[in-house]
JSON list of C-alpha atoms in Angstrom, two decimals:
[
{"chain": "A", "resi": 1467, "resn": "ARG", "atom": "CA", "xyz": [-14.38, -6.28, -16.63]},
{"chain": "A", "resi": 1468, "resn": "LYS", "atom": "CA", "xyz": [-14.15, -2.82, -15.07]},
{"chain": "A", "resi": 1469, "resn": "GLU", "atom": "CA", "xyz": [-10.97, -0.90, -15.82]},
{"chain": "A", "resi": 1470, "resn": "VAL", "atom": "CA", "xyz": [-10.21, -0.35, -12.15]},
{"chain": "A", "resi": 1471, "resn": "GLU", "atom": "CA", "xyz": [-11.64, -2.50, -9.38]},
{"chain": "A", "resi": 1472, "resn": "GLN", "atom": "CA", "xyz": [-11.29, -2.01, -5.66]},
{"chain": "A", "resi": 1473, "resn": "ASP", "atom": "CA", "xyz": [-12.21, -3.83, -2.50]},
{"chain": "A", "resi": 1474, "resn": "PRO", "atom": "CA", "xyz": [-15.86, -2.97, -1.87]},
{"chain": "A", "resi": 1475, "resn": "GLY", "atom": "CA", "xyz": [-15.49, -2.07, 1.82]},
{"chain": "A", "resi": 1476, "resn": "PRO", "atom": "CA", "xyz": [-16.51, -0.52, 4.09]},
{"chain": "A", "resi": 1477, "resn": "PHE", "atom": "CA", "xyz": [-13.63, -1.18, 6.42]},
{"chain": "A", "resi": 1478, "resn": "ASN", "atom": "CA", "xyz": [-14.33, -0.46, 10.09]},
{"chain": "A", "resi": 1479, "resn": "VAL", "atom": "CA", "xyz": [-11.15, -0.67, 12.13]},
{"chain": "A", "resi": 1480, "resn": "PRO", "atom": "CA", "xyz": [-10.08, 0.43, 15.63]},
{"chain": "A", "resi": 1481, "resn": "GLU", "atom": "CA", "xyz": [-7.52, 3.14, 16.16]},
{"chain": "A", "resi": 1482, "resn": "GLY", "atom": "CA", "xyz": [-3.99, 1.80, 15.86]},
{"chain": "A", "resi": 1483, "resn": "ALA", "atom": "CA", "xyz": [-4.93, -0.99, 13.50]},
{"chain": "A", "resi": 1484, "resn": "THR", "atom": "CA", "xyz": [-3.21, -1.74, 10.22]},
{"chain": "A", "resi": 1485, "resn": "VAL", "atom": "CA", "xyz": [-5.46, -1.86, 7.19]},
{"chain": "A", "resi": 1486, "resn": "ALA", "atom": "CA", "xyz": [-4.76, -2.72, 3.57]},
{"chain": "A", "resi": 1487, "resn": "PHE", "atom": "CA", "xyz": [-6.67, -1.80, 0.43]},
{"chain": "A", "resi": 1488, "resn": "ASN", "atom": "CA", "xyz": [-6.29, -3.56, -2.87]},
{"chain": "A", "resi": 1489, "resn": "CYS", "atom": "CA", "xyz": [-6.96, -2.51, -6.44]},
{"chain": "A", "resi": 1490, "resn": "THR", "atom": "CA", "xyz": [-6.67, -4.27, -9.78]},
{"chain": "A", "resi": 1491, "resn": "TYR", "atom": "CA", "xyz": [-6.54, -2.69, -13.23]},
{"chain": "A", "resi": 1492, "resn": "SER", "atom": "CA", "xyz": [-7.36, -4.23, -16.58]},
{"chain": "A", "resi": 1493, "resn": "ASN", "atom": "CA", "xyz": [-5.07, -2.44, -19.04]},
{"chain": "A", "resi": 1494, "resn": "SER", "atom": "CA", "xyz": [-1.54, -3.79, -18.84]},
{"chain": "A", "resi": 1495, "resn": "ALA", "atom": "CA", "xyz": [-0.24, -0.75, -20.73]},
{"chain": "A", "resi": 1496, "resn": "SER", "atom": "CA", "xyz": [-1.20, 1.61, -17.88]},
{"chain": "A", "resi": 1497, "resn": "GLN", "atom": "CA", "xyz": [1.68, 3.82, -16.88]},
{"chain": "A", "resi": 1498, "resn": "SER", "atom": "CA", "xyz": [0.76, 5.83, -13.80]},
{"chain": "A", "resi": 1499, "resn": "PHE", "atom": "CA", "xyz": [-0.94, 4.90, -10.58]},
{"chain": "A", "resi": 1500, "resn": "PHE", "atom": "CA", "xyz": [-2.20, 6.88, -7.65]},
{"chain": "A", "resi": 1501, "resn": "TRP", "atom": "CA", "xyz": [-4.16, 6.73, -4.45]},
{"chain": "A", "resi": 1502, "resn": "TYR", "atom": "CA", "xyz": [-6.54, 9.62, -3.83]},
{"chain": "A", "resi": 1503, "resn": "ARG", "atom": "CA", "xyz": [-8.39, 10.37, -0.64]},
{"chain": "A", "resi": 1504, "resn": "GLN", "atom": "CA", "xyz": [-11.89, 11.81, -0.51]},
{"chain": "A", "resi": 1505, "resn": "ASP", "atom": "CA", "xyz": [-13.53, 13.10, 2.64]},
{"chain": "A", "resi": 1506, "resn": "CYS", "atom": "CA", "xyz": [-17.29, 13.15, 2.92]},
{"chain": "A", "resi": 1507, "resn": "ARG", "atom": "CA", "xyz": [-18.83, 15.77, 0.62]},
{"chain": "A", "resi": 1508, "resn": "LYS", "atom": "CA", "xyz": [-15.39, 17.02, -0.44]},
{"chain": "A", "resi": 1509, "resn": "GLU", "atom": "CA", "xyz": [-13.31, 16.78, -3.57]},
{"chain": "A", "resi": 1510, "resn": "PRO", "atom": "CA", "xyz": [-10.74, 14.01, -4.08]},
{"chain": "A", "resi": 1511, "resn": "LYS", "atom": "CA", "xyz": [-7.15, 14.89, -3.23]},
{"chain": "A", "resi": 1512, "resn": "LEU", "atom": "CA", "xyz": [-3.94, 13.11, -4.08]},
{"chain": "A", "resi": 1513, "resn": "LEU", "atom": "CA", "xyz": [-2.69, 10.94, -1.25]},
{"chain": "A", "resi": 1514, "resn": "MET", "atom": "CA", "xyz": [0.30, 9.42, -2.97]},
{"chain": "A", "resi": 1515, "resn": "SER", "atom": "CA", "xyz": [1.66, 8.22, -6.27]},
{"chain": "A", "resi": 1516, "resn": "VAL", "atom": "CA", "xyz": [2.51, 4.55, -6.64]},
{"chain": "A", "resi": 1517, "resn": "TYR", "atom": "CA", "xyz": [5.89, 3.59, -8.02]},
{"chain": "A", "resi": 1518, "resn": "SER", "atom": "CA", "xyz": [7.11, 0.25, -9.31]},
{"chain": "A", "resi": 1519, "resn": "SER", "atom": "CA", "xyz": [9.62, -0.05, -6.51]},
{"chain": "A", "resi": 1520, "resn": "GLY", "atom": "CA", "xyz": [7.01, 0.68, -3.86]},
{"chain": "A", "resi": 1521, "resn": "ASN", "atom": "CA", "xyz": [6.97, 3.86, -1.84]},
{"chain": "A", "resi": 1522, "resn": "GLU", "atom": "CA", "xyz": [6.29, 4.96, 1.68]},
{"chain": "A", "resi": 1523, "resn": "ASP", "atom": "CA", "xyz": [5.05, 8.22, 3.15]},
{"chain": "A", "resi": 1524, "resn": "GLY", "atom": "CA", "xyz": [4.91, 8.11, 6.92]},
{"chain": "A", "resi": 1525, "resn": "ARG", "atom": "CA", "xyz": [2.28, 5.58, 7.91]},
{"chain": "A", "resi": 1526, "resn": "PHE", "atom": "CA", "xyz": [1.26, 4.95, 4.31]},
{"chain": "A", "resi": 1527, "resn": "THR", "atom": "CA", "xyz": [2.87, 2.43, 1.97]},
{"chain": "A", "resi": 1528, "resn": "ALA", "atom": "CA", "xyz": [1.89, 1.92, -1.65]},
{"chain": "A", "resi": 1529, "resn": "GLN", "atom": "CA", "xyz": [2.95, -0.97, -3.82]},
{"chain": "A", "resi": 1530, "resn": "LEU", "atom": "CA", "xyz": [2.56, -1.86, -7.46]},
{"chain": "A", "resi": 1531, "resn": "ASN", "atom": "CA", "xyz": [2.74, -5.31, -9.01]},
{"chain": "A", "resi": 1532, "resn": "ARG", "atom": "CA", "xyz": [2.73, -4.90, -12.77]},
{"chain": "A", "resi": 1533, "resn": "ALA", "atom": "CA", "xyz": [2.77, -8.63, -13.48]},
{"chain": "A", "resi": 1534, "resn": "SER", "atom": "CA", "xyz": [-0.46, -9.11, -11.53]},
{"chain": "A", "resi": 1535, "resn": "GLN", "atom": "CA", "xyz": [-1.84, -5.65, -12.42]},
{"chain": "A", "resi": 1536, "resn": "TYR", "atom": "CA", "xyz": [-2.37, -4.99, -8.76]},
{"chain": "A", "resi": 1537, "resn": "ILE", "atom": "CA", "xyz": [-1.95, -1.94, -6.52]},
{"chain": "A", "resi": 1538, "resn": "SER", "atom": "CA", "xyz": [-2.12, -1.81, -2.76]},
{"chain": "A", "resi": 1539, "resn": "LEU", "atom": "CA", "xyz": [-2.24, 0.77, 0.00]},
{"chain": "A", "resi": 1540, "resn": "LEU", "atom": "CA", "xyz": [-1.24, -0.07, 3.55]},
{"chain": "A", "resi": 1541, "resn": "ILE", "atom": "CA", "xyz": [-2.09, 2.23, 6.43]},
{"chain": "A", "resi": 1542, "resn": "ARG", "atom": "CA", "xyz": [-0.32, 1.54, 9.71]},
{"chain": "A", "resi": 1543, "resn": "ASP", "atom": "CA", "xyz": [-1.35, 2.82, 13.15]},
{"chain": "A", "resi": 1544, "resn": "SER", "atom": "CA", "xyz": [-4.72, 4.08, 11.90]},
{"chain": "A", "resi": 1545, "resn": "LYS", "atom": "CA", "xyz": [-5.93, 7.44, 13.20]},
{"chain": "A", "resi": 1546, "resn": "LEU", "atom": "CA", "xyz": [-9.47, 8.73, 13.48]},
{"chain": "A", "resi": 1547, "resn": "SER", "atom": "CA", "xyz": [-8.50, 11.32, 10.87]},
{"chain": "A", "resi": 1548, "resn": "ASP", "atom": "CA", "xyz": [-7.80, 8.55, 8.35]},
{"chain": "A", "resi": 1549, "resn": "SER", "atom": "CA", "xyz": [-11.54, 7.97, 8.03]},
{"chain": "A", "resi": 1550, "resn": "ALA", "atom": "CA", "xyz": [-12.34, 8.71, 4.38]},
{"chain": "A", "resi": 1551, "resn": "THR", "atom": "CA", "xyz": [-12.90, 7.04, 1.05]},
{"chain": "A", "resi": 1552, "resn": "TYR", "atom": "CA", "xyz": [-9.74, 5.90, -0.74]},
{"chain": "A", "resi": 1553, "resn": "LEU", "atom": "CA", "xyz": [-9.77, 5.94, -4.51]},
{"chain": "A", "resi": 1554, "resn": "CYS", "atom": "CA", "xyz": [-7.47, 3.89, -6.70]},
{"chain": "A", "resi": 1555, "resn": "VAL", "atom": "CA", "xyz": [-6.56, 5.79, -9.88]},
{"chain": "A", "resi": 1556, "resn": "VAL", "atom": "CA", "xyz": [-4.91, 4.56, -13.05]},
{"chain": "A", "resi": 1557, "resn": "VAL", "atom": "CA", "xyz": [-3.63, 6.55, -16.04]},
{"chain": "A", "resi": 1558, "resn": "LEU", "atom": "CA", "xyz": [-2.87, 4.92, -19.37]},
{"chain": "A", "resi": 1559, "resn": "SER", "atom": "CA", "xyz": [-0.44, 7.65, -20.38]},
{"chain": "A", "resi": 1560, "resn": "GLY", "atom": "CA", "xyz": [0.33, 11.27, -19.59]},
{"chain": "A", "resi": 1561, "resn": "ASN", "atom": "CA", "xyz": [-2.19, 12.39, -22.18]},
{"chain": "A", "resi": 1562, "resn": "THR", "atom": "CA", "xyz": [-5.18, 10.32, -21.11]},
{"chain": "A", "resi": 1563, "resn": "PRO", "atom": "CA", "xyz": [-7.71, 10.99, -18.36]},
{"chain": "A", "resi": 1564, "resn": "LEU", "atom": "CA", "xyz": [-7.53, 9.47, -14.92]},
{"chain": "A", "resi": 1565, "resn": "VAL", "atom": "CA", "xyz": [-9.66, 6.38, -14.43]},
{"chain": "A", "resi": 1566, "resn": "PHE", "atom": "CA", "xyz": [-11.04, 5.92, -10.94]},
{"chain": "A", "resi": 1567, "resn": "GLY", "atom": "CA", "xyz": [-12.05, 2.90, -8.98]},
{"chain": "A", "resi": 1568, "resn": "LYS", "atom": "CA", "xyz": [-15.32, 3.20, -7.07]},
{"chain": "A", "resi": 1569, "resn": "GLY", "atom": "CA", "xyz": [-13.45, 3.75, -3.84]},
{"chain": "A", "resi": 1570, "resn": "THR", "atom": "CA", "xyz": [-13.18, 1.98, -0.52]},
{"chain": "A", "resi": 1571, "resn": "ARG", "atom": "CA", "xyz": [-14.60, 3.59, 2.57]},
{"chain": "A", "resi": 1572, "resn": "LEU", "atom": "CA", "xyz": [-12.59, 3.44, 5.76]},
{"chain": "A", "resi": 1573, "resn": "SER", "atom": "CA", "xyz": [-13.96, 4.22, 9.20]},
{"chain": "A", "resi": 1574, "resn": "VAL", "atom": "CA", "xyz": [-11.49, 4.31, 12.07]},
{"chain": "A", "resi": 1575, "resn": "ILE", "atom": "CA", "xyz": [-13.23, 3.86, 15.39]},
{"chain": "A", "resi": 1576, "resn": "ALA", "atom": "CA", "xyz": [-12.04, 5.08, 18.79]},
{"chain": "B", "resi": 185, "resn": "ASP", "atom": "CA", "xyz": [-4.25, 24.52, -3.14]},
{"chain": "B", "resi": 186, "resn": "ALA", "atom": "CA", "xyz": [-4.49, 24.56, -6.93]},
{"chain": "B", "resi": 187, "resn": "GLY", "atom": "CA", "xyz": [-6.41, 27.49, -8.36]},
{"chain": "B", "resi": 188, "resn": "ILE", "atom": "CA", "xyz": [-9.55, 25.83, -9.59]},
{"chain": "B", "resi": 189, "resn": "THR", "atom": "CA", "xyz": [-13.07, 27.01, -8.90]},
{"chain": "B", "resi": 190, "resn": "GLN", "atom": "CA", "xyz": [-16.45, 25.72, -9.91]},
{"chain": "B", "resi": 191, "resn": "SER", "atom": "CA", "xyz": [-19.67, 27.66, -10.19]},
{"chain": "B", "resi": 192, "resn": "PRO", "atom": "CA", "xyz": [-22.33, 27.40, -9.10]},
{"chain": "B", "resi": 193, "resn": "ARG", "atom": "CA", "xyz": [-21.65, 25.21, -6.06]},
{"chain": "B", "resi": 194, "resn": "HIS", "atom": "CA", "xyz": [-25.29, 24.20, -5.74]},
{"chain": "B", "resi": 195, "resn": "LYS", "atom": "CA", "xyz": [-28.13, 24.32, -8.21]},
{"chain": "B", "resi": 196, "resn": "VAL", "atom": "CA", "xyz": [-31.70, 23.08, -8.38]},
{"chain": "B", "resi": 197, "resn": "THR", "atom": "CA", "xyz": [-33.27, 23.09, -11.82]},
{"chain": "B", "resi": 198, "resn": "GLU", "atom": "CA", "xyz": [-36.34, 21.72, -13.54]},
{"chain": "B", "resi": 199, "resn": "THR", "atom": "CA", "xyz": [-36.45, 18.85, -15.97]},
{"chain": "B", "resi": 200, "resn": "GLY", "atom": "CA", "xyz": [-36.04, 19.98, -19.54]},
{"chain": "B", "resi": 201, "resn": "THR", "atom": "CA", "xyz": [-34.13, 23.18, -18.83]},
{"chain": "B", "resi": 202, "resn": "PRO", "atom": "CA", "xyz": [-30.58, 23.79, -20.04]},
{"chain": "B", "resi": 203, "resn": "VAL", "atom": "CA", "xyz": [-27.90, 24.13, -17.38]},
{"chain": "B", "resi": 204, "resn": "THR", "atom": "CA", "xyz": [-24.30, 25.30, -17.67]},
{"chain": "B", "resi": 205, "resn": "LEU", "atom": "CA", "xyz": [-21.61, 24.61, -15.10]},
{"chain": "B", "resi": 206, "resn": "ARG", "atom": "CA", "xyz": [-18.37, 26.54, -15.16]},
{"chain": "B", "resi": 207, "resn": "CYS", "atom": "CA", "xyz": [-14.88, 25.50, -14.24]},
{"chain": "B", "resi": 208, "resn": "HIS", "atom": "CA", "xyz": [-12.19, 28.16, -13.99]},
{"chain": "B", "resi": 209, "resn": "GLN", "atom": "CA", "xyz": [-8.47, 27.56, -13.41]},
{"chain": "B", "resi": 210, "resn": "THR", "atom": "CA", "xyz": [-5.55, 29.89, -12.80]},
{"chain": "B", "resi": 211, "resn": "GLU", "atom": "CA", "xyz": [-2.81, 27.23, -13.18]},
{"chain": "B", "resi": 212, "resn": "ASN", "atom": "CA", "xyz": [-2.53, 27.36, -16.98]},
{"chain": "B", "resi": 213, "resn": "HIS", "atom": "CA", "xyz": [-2.88, 23.55, -17.07]},
{"chain": "B", "resi": 214, "resn": "ARG", "atom": "CA", "xyz": [-3.50, 22.06, -20.45]},
{"chain": "B", "resi": 215, "resn": "TYR", "atom": "CA", "xyz": [-5.95, 19.34, -19.44]},
{"chain": "B", "resi": 216, "resn": "MET", "atom": "CA", "xyz": [-9.38, 19.87, -17.94]},
{"chain": "B", "resi": 217, "resn": "TYR", "atom": "CA", "xyz": [-11.96, 17.24, -17.09]},
{"chain": "B", "resi": 218, "resn": "TRP", "atom": "CA", "xyz": [-15.57, 16.95, -16.03]},
{"chain": "B", "resi": 219, "resn": "TYR", "atom": "CA", "xyz": [-16.54, 13.99, -13.86]},
{"chain": "B", "resi": 220, "resn": "ARG", "atom": "CA", "xyz": [-19.78, 13.08, -12.18]},
{"chain": "B", "resi": 221, "resn": "GLN", "atom": "CA", "xyz": [-19.95, 11.16, -8.92]},
{"chain": "B", "resi": 222, "resn": "ASP", "atom": "CA", "xyz": [-22.88, 9.01, -7.93]},
{"chain": "B", "resi": 223, "resn": "PRO", "atom": "CA", "xyz": [-23.35, 6.45, -5.15]},
{"chain": "B", "resi": 224, "resn": "GLY", "atom": "CA", "xyz": [-22.33, 3.00, -6.34]},
{"chain": "B", "resi": 225, "resn": "HIS", "atom": "CA", "xyz": [-20.61, 4.34, -9.45]},
{"chain": "B", "resi": 226, "resn": "GLY", "atom": "CA", "xyz": [-17.69, 6.38, -8.24]},
{"chain": "B", "resi": 227, "resn": "LEU", "atom": "CA", "xyz": [-16.23, 9.09, -10.45]},
{"chain": "B", "resi": 228, "resn": "ARG", "atom": "CA", "xyz": [-17.08, 8.76, -14.12]},
{"chain": "B", "resi": 229, "resn": "LEU", "atom": "CA", "xyz": [-15.63, 10.88, -16.89]},
{"chain": "B", "resi": 230, "resn": "ILE", "atom": "CA", "xyz": [-18.10, 12.97, -18.90]},
{"chain": "B", "resi": 231, "resn": "HIS", "atom": "CA", "xyz": [-15.86, 14.99, -21.21]},
{"chain": "B", "resi": 232, "resn": "TYR", "atom": "CA", "xyz": [-12.34, 16.27, -21.17]},
{"chain": "B", "resi": 233, "resn": "SER", "atom": "CA", "xyz": [-10.24, 18.87, -22.95]},
{"chain": "B", "resi": 234, "resn": "TYR", "atom": "CA", "xyz": [-6.61, 18.70, -24.01]},
{"chain": "B", "resi": 235, "resn": "GLY", "atom": "CA", "xyz": [-6.39, 22.26, -25.21]},
{"chain": "B", "resi": 236, "resn": "VAL", "atom": "CA", "xyz": [-8.40, 25.26, -26.35]},
{"chain": "B", "resi": 237, "resn": "LYS", "atom": "CA", "xyz": [-11.22, 24.03, -28.58]},
{"chain": "B", "resi": 238, "resn": "ASP", "atom": "CA", "xyz": [-9.93, 20.45, -28.27]},
{"chain": "B", "resi": 239, "resn": "THR", "atom": "CA", "xyz": [-12.34, 18.18, -26.43]},
{"chain": "B", "resi": 240, "resn": "ASP", "atom": "CA", "xyz": [-13.25, 14.52, -26.33]},
{"chain": "B", "resi": 241, "resn": "LYS", "atom": "CA", "xyz": [-15.97, 12.34, -24.88]},
{"chain": "B", "resi": 242, "resn": "GLY", "atom": "CA", "xyz": [-15.76, 10.27, -21.77]},
{"chain": "B", "resi": 243, "resn": "GLU", "atom": "CA", "xyz": [-17.72, 7.20, -20.77]},
{"chain": "B", "resi": 244, "resn": "VAL", "atom": "CA", "xyz": [-20.95, 9.04, -19.83]},
{"chain": "B", "resi": 245, "resn": "SER", "atom": "CA", "xyz": [-21.13, 11.89, -22.35]},
{"chain": "B", "resi": 246, "resn": "ASP", "atom": "CA", "xyz": [-24.73, 11.46, -23.58]},
{"chain": "B", "resi": 247, "resn": "GLY", "atom": "CA", "xyz": [-26.82, 14.52, -22.77]},
{"chain": "B", "resi": 248, "resn": "TYR", "atom": "CA", "xyz": [-23.79, 16.71, -22.10]},
{"chain": "B", "resi": 249, "resn": "SER", "atom": "CA", "xyz": [-21.74, 19.09, -24.19]},
{"chain": "B", "resi": 250, "resn": "VAL", "atom": "CA", "xyz": [-18.63, 21.08, -23.37]},
{"chain": "B", "resi": 251, "resn": "SER", "atom": "CA", "xyz": [-16.75, 24.08, -24.63]},
{"chain": "B", "resi": 252, "resn": "ARG", "atom": "CA", "xyz": [-13.31, 25.48, -24.02]},
{"chain": "B", "resi": 253, "resn": "SER", "atom": "CA", "xyz": [-12.77, 28.81, -25.73]},
{"chain": "B", "resi": 254, "resn": "LYS", "atom": "CA", "xyz": [-9.81, 29.77, -23.55]},
{"chain": "B", "resi": 255, "resn": "THR", "atom": "CA", "xyz": [-7.30, 27.90, -21.44]},
{"chain": "B", "resi": 256, "resn": "GLU", "atom": "CA", "xyz": [-8.77, 28.87, -18.09]},
{"chain": "B", "resi": 257, "resn": "ASP", "atom": "CA", "xyz": [-12.44, 28.03, -18.64]},
{"chain": "B", "resi": 258, "resn": "PHE", "atom": "CA", "xyz": [-14.18, 24.73, -19.31]},
{"chain": "B", "resi": 259, "resn": "LEU", "atom": "CA", "xyz": [-17.97, 24.79, -19.51]},
{"chain": "B", "resi": 260, "resn": "LEU", "atom": "CA", "xyz": [-20.26, 21.80, -19.12]},
{"chain": "B", "resi": 261, "resn": "THR", "atom": "CA", "xyz": [-23.79, 22.13, -20.53]},
{"chain": "B", "resi": 262, "resn": "LEU", "atom": "CA", "xyz": [-26.71, 19.86, -19.87]},
{"chain": "B", "resi": 263, "resn": "GLU", "atom": "CA", "xyz": [-28.74, 20.52, -22.96]},
{"chain": "B", "resi": 264, "resn": "SER", "atom": "CA", "xyz": [-32.06, 19.44, -21.46]},
{"chain": "B", "resi": 265, "resn": "ALA", "atom": "CA", "xyz": [-31.68, 18.37, -17.85]},
{"chain": "B", "resi": 266, "resn": "THR", "atom": "CA", "xyz": [-33.16, 15.06, -16.72]},
{"chain": "B", "resi": 267, "resn": "SER", "atom": "CA", "xyz": [-33.56, 13.60, -13.24]},
{"chain": "B", "resi": 268, "resn": "SER", "atom": "CA", "xyz": [-30.83, 11.05, -14.04]},
{"chain": "B", "resi": 269, "resn": "GLN", "atom": "CA", "xyz": [-28.39, 13.93, -14.24]},
{"chain": "B", "resi": 270, "resn": "THR", "atom": "CA", "xyz": [-28.88, 14.74, -10.57]},
{"chain": "B", "resi": 271, "resn": "SER", "atom": "CA", "xyz": [-25.36, 14.26, -9.30]},
{"chain": "B", "resi": 272, "resn": "VAL", "atom": "CA", "xyz": [-22.25, 15.89, -7.92]},
{"chain": "B", "resi": 273, "resn": "TYR", "atom": "CA", "xyz": [-20.08, 17.25, -10.71]},
{"chain": "B", "resi": 274, "resn": "PHE", "atom": "CA", "xyz": [-16.35, 17.68, -10.30]},
{"chain": "B", "resi": 275, "resn": "CYS", "atom": "CA", "xyz": [-14.01, 19.57, -12.55]},
{"chain": "B", "resi": 276, "resn": "ALA", "atom": "CA", "xyz": [-10.34, 18.59, -12.54]},
{"chain": "B", "resi": 277, "resn": "ILE", "atom": "CA", "xyz": [-7.17, 19.92, -14.11]},
{"chain": "B", "resi": 278, "resn": "SER", "atom": "CA", "xyz": [-3.79, 18.41, -14.84]},
{"chain": "B", "resi": 279, "resn": "ASP", "atom": "CA", "xyz": [-0.56, 19.43, -16.41]},
{"chain": "B", "resi": 280, "resn": "GLY", "atom": "CA", "xyz": [-0.48, 16.22, -18.44]},
{"chain": "B", "resi": 281, "resn": "ARG", "atom": "CA", "xyz": [3.23, 16.15, -19.02]},
{"chain": "B", "resi": 282, "resn": "THR", "atom": "CA", "xyz": [4.88, 12.76, -18.75]},
{"chain": "B", "resi": 283, "resn": "GLY", "atom": "CA", "xyz": [5.49, 11.93, -15.11]},
{"chain": "B", "resi": 284, "resn": "ASN", "atom": "CA", "xyz": [3.31, 14.74, -13.88]},
{"chain": "B", "resi": 285, "resn": "THR", "atom": "CA", "xyz": [-0.25, 13.55, -14.20]},
{"chain": "B", "resi": 286, "resn": "GLU", "atom": "CA", "xyz": [-1.54, 14.54, -10.77]},
{"chain": "B", "resi": 287, "resn": "ALA", "atom": "CA", "xyz": [-5.03, 15.99, -11.08]},
{"chain": "B", "resi": 288, "resn": "PHE", "atom": "CA", "xyz": [-6.44, 18.74, -8.91]},
{"chain": "B", "resi": 289, "resn": "PHE", "atom": "CA", "xyz": [-10.16, 18.94, -8.31]},
{"chain": "B", "resi": 290, "resn": "GLY", "atom": "CA", "xyz": [-12.59, 21.73, -7.82]},
{"chain": "B", "resi": 291, "resn": "GLN", "atom": "CA", "xyz": [-14.91, 21.65, -4.82]},
{"chain": "B", "resi": 292, "resn": "GLY", "atom": "CA", "xyz": [-17.77, 20.20, -6.81]},
{"chain": "B", "resi": 293, "resn": "THR", "atom": "CA", "xyz": [-21.21, 21.32, -7.95]},
{"chain": "B", "resi": 294, "resn": "ARG", "atom": "CA", "xyz": [-24.22, 19.63, -6.43]},
{"chain": "B", "resi": 295, "resn": "LEU", "atom": "CA", "xyz": [-26.94, 19.59, -9.09]},
{"chain": "B", "resi": 296, "resn": "THR", "atom": "CA", "xyz": [-30.51, 18.52, -8.44]},
{"chain": "B", "resi": 297, "resn": "VAL", "atom": "CA", "xyz": [-32.94, 18.12, -11.31]},
{"chain": "B", "resi": 298, "resn": "VAL", "atom": "CA", "xyz": [-36.58, 18.08, -10.19]}
]
């Protein structure tokens, strides 16, 4: 089983739609969780951290379910500029490298 | 943006030649990483460093070596380049302290081995 697994995608959605991405991780001892965004031919950049209580940043909501080892990202009112690949990232501890999912590609269509 | 630069940004090399990629940071972060990104595989860790002269292997380390002689530089060497090492290489840095594990990435190096 892969350490971090994501929805395969691609997701093609119209502007204004709500879209959700899911991610599962295999190591129950994992401590930190993130969503990164990567634009075409660019480097990944942090979108948001994921906290146990769930967290929201504008149109983006991230949730963590430790019991099910499951992370989600919800994007409301999708914009054309949201088109990118979204990477689920898990860290076992502060001293271990980030482990990436393969990413889910989102295309928002006018 | 975090101060992290990779060089070269693009390189074409021949099979069997050695290649060295450089990652330079100005953030004084303890941790530095080399990842490669390929279609269908996502980002995979090659090697990482947790301090000067302290390095460890990642999941795809065969055919690669690294060195970190000072905090700001992390070198990745392909000892004898093969076509399977054609990829986009990303360097990343992180502070690594508990609760602060955000990683910042360089712009990537696109390597083609012919």
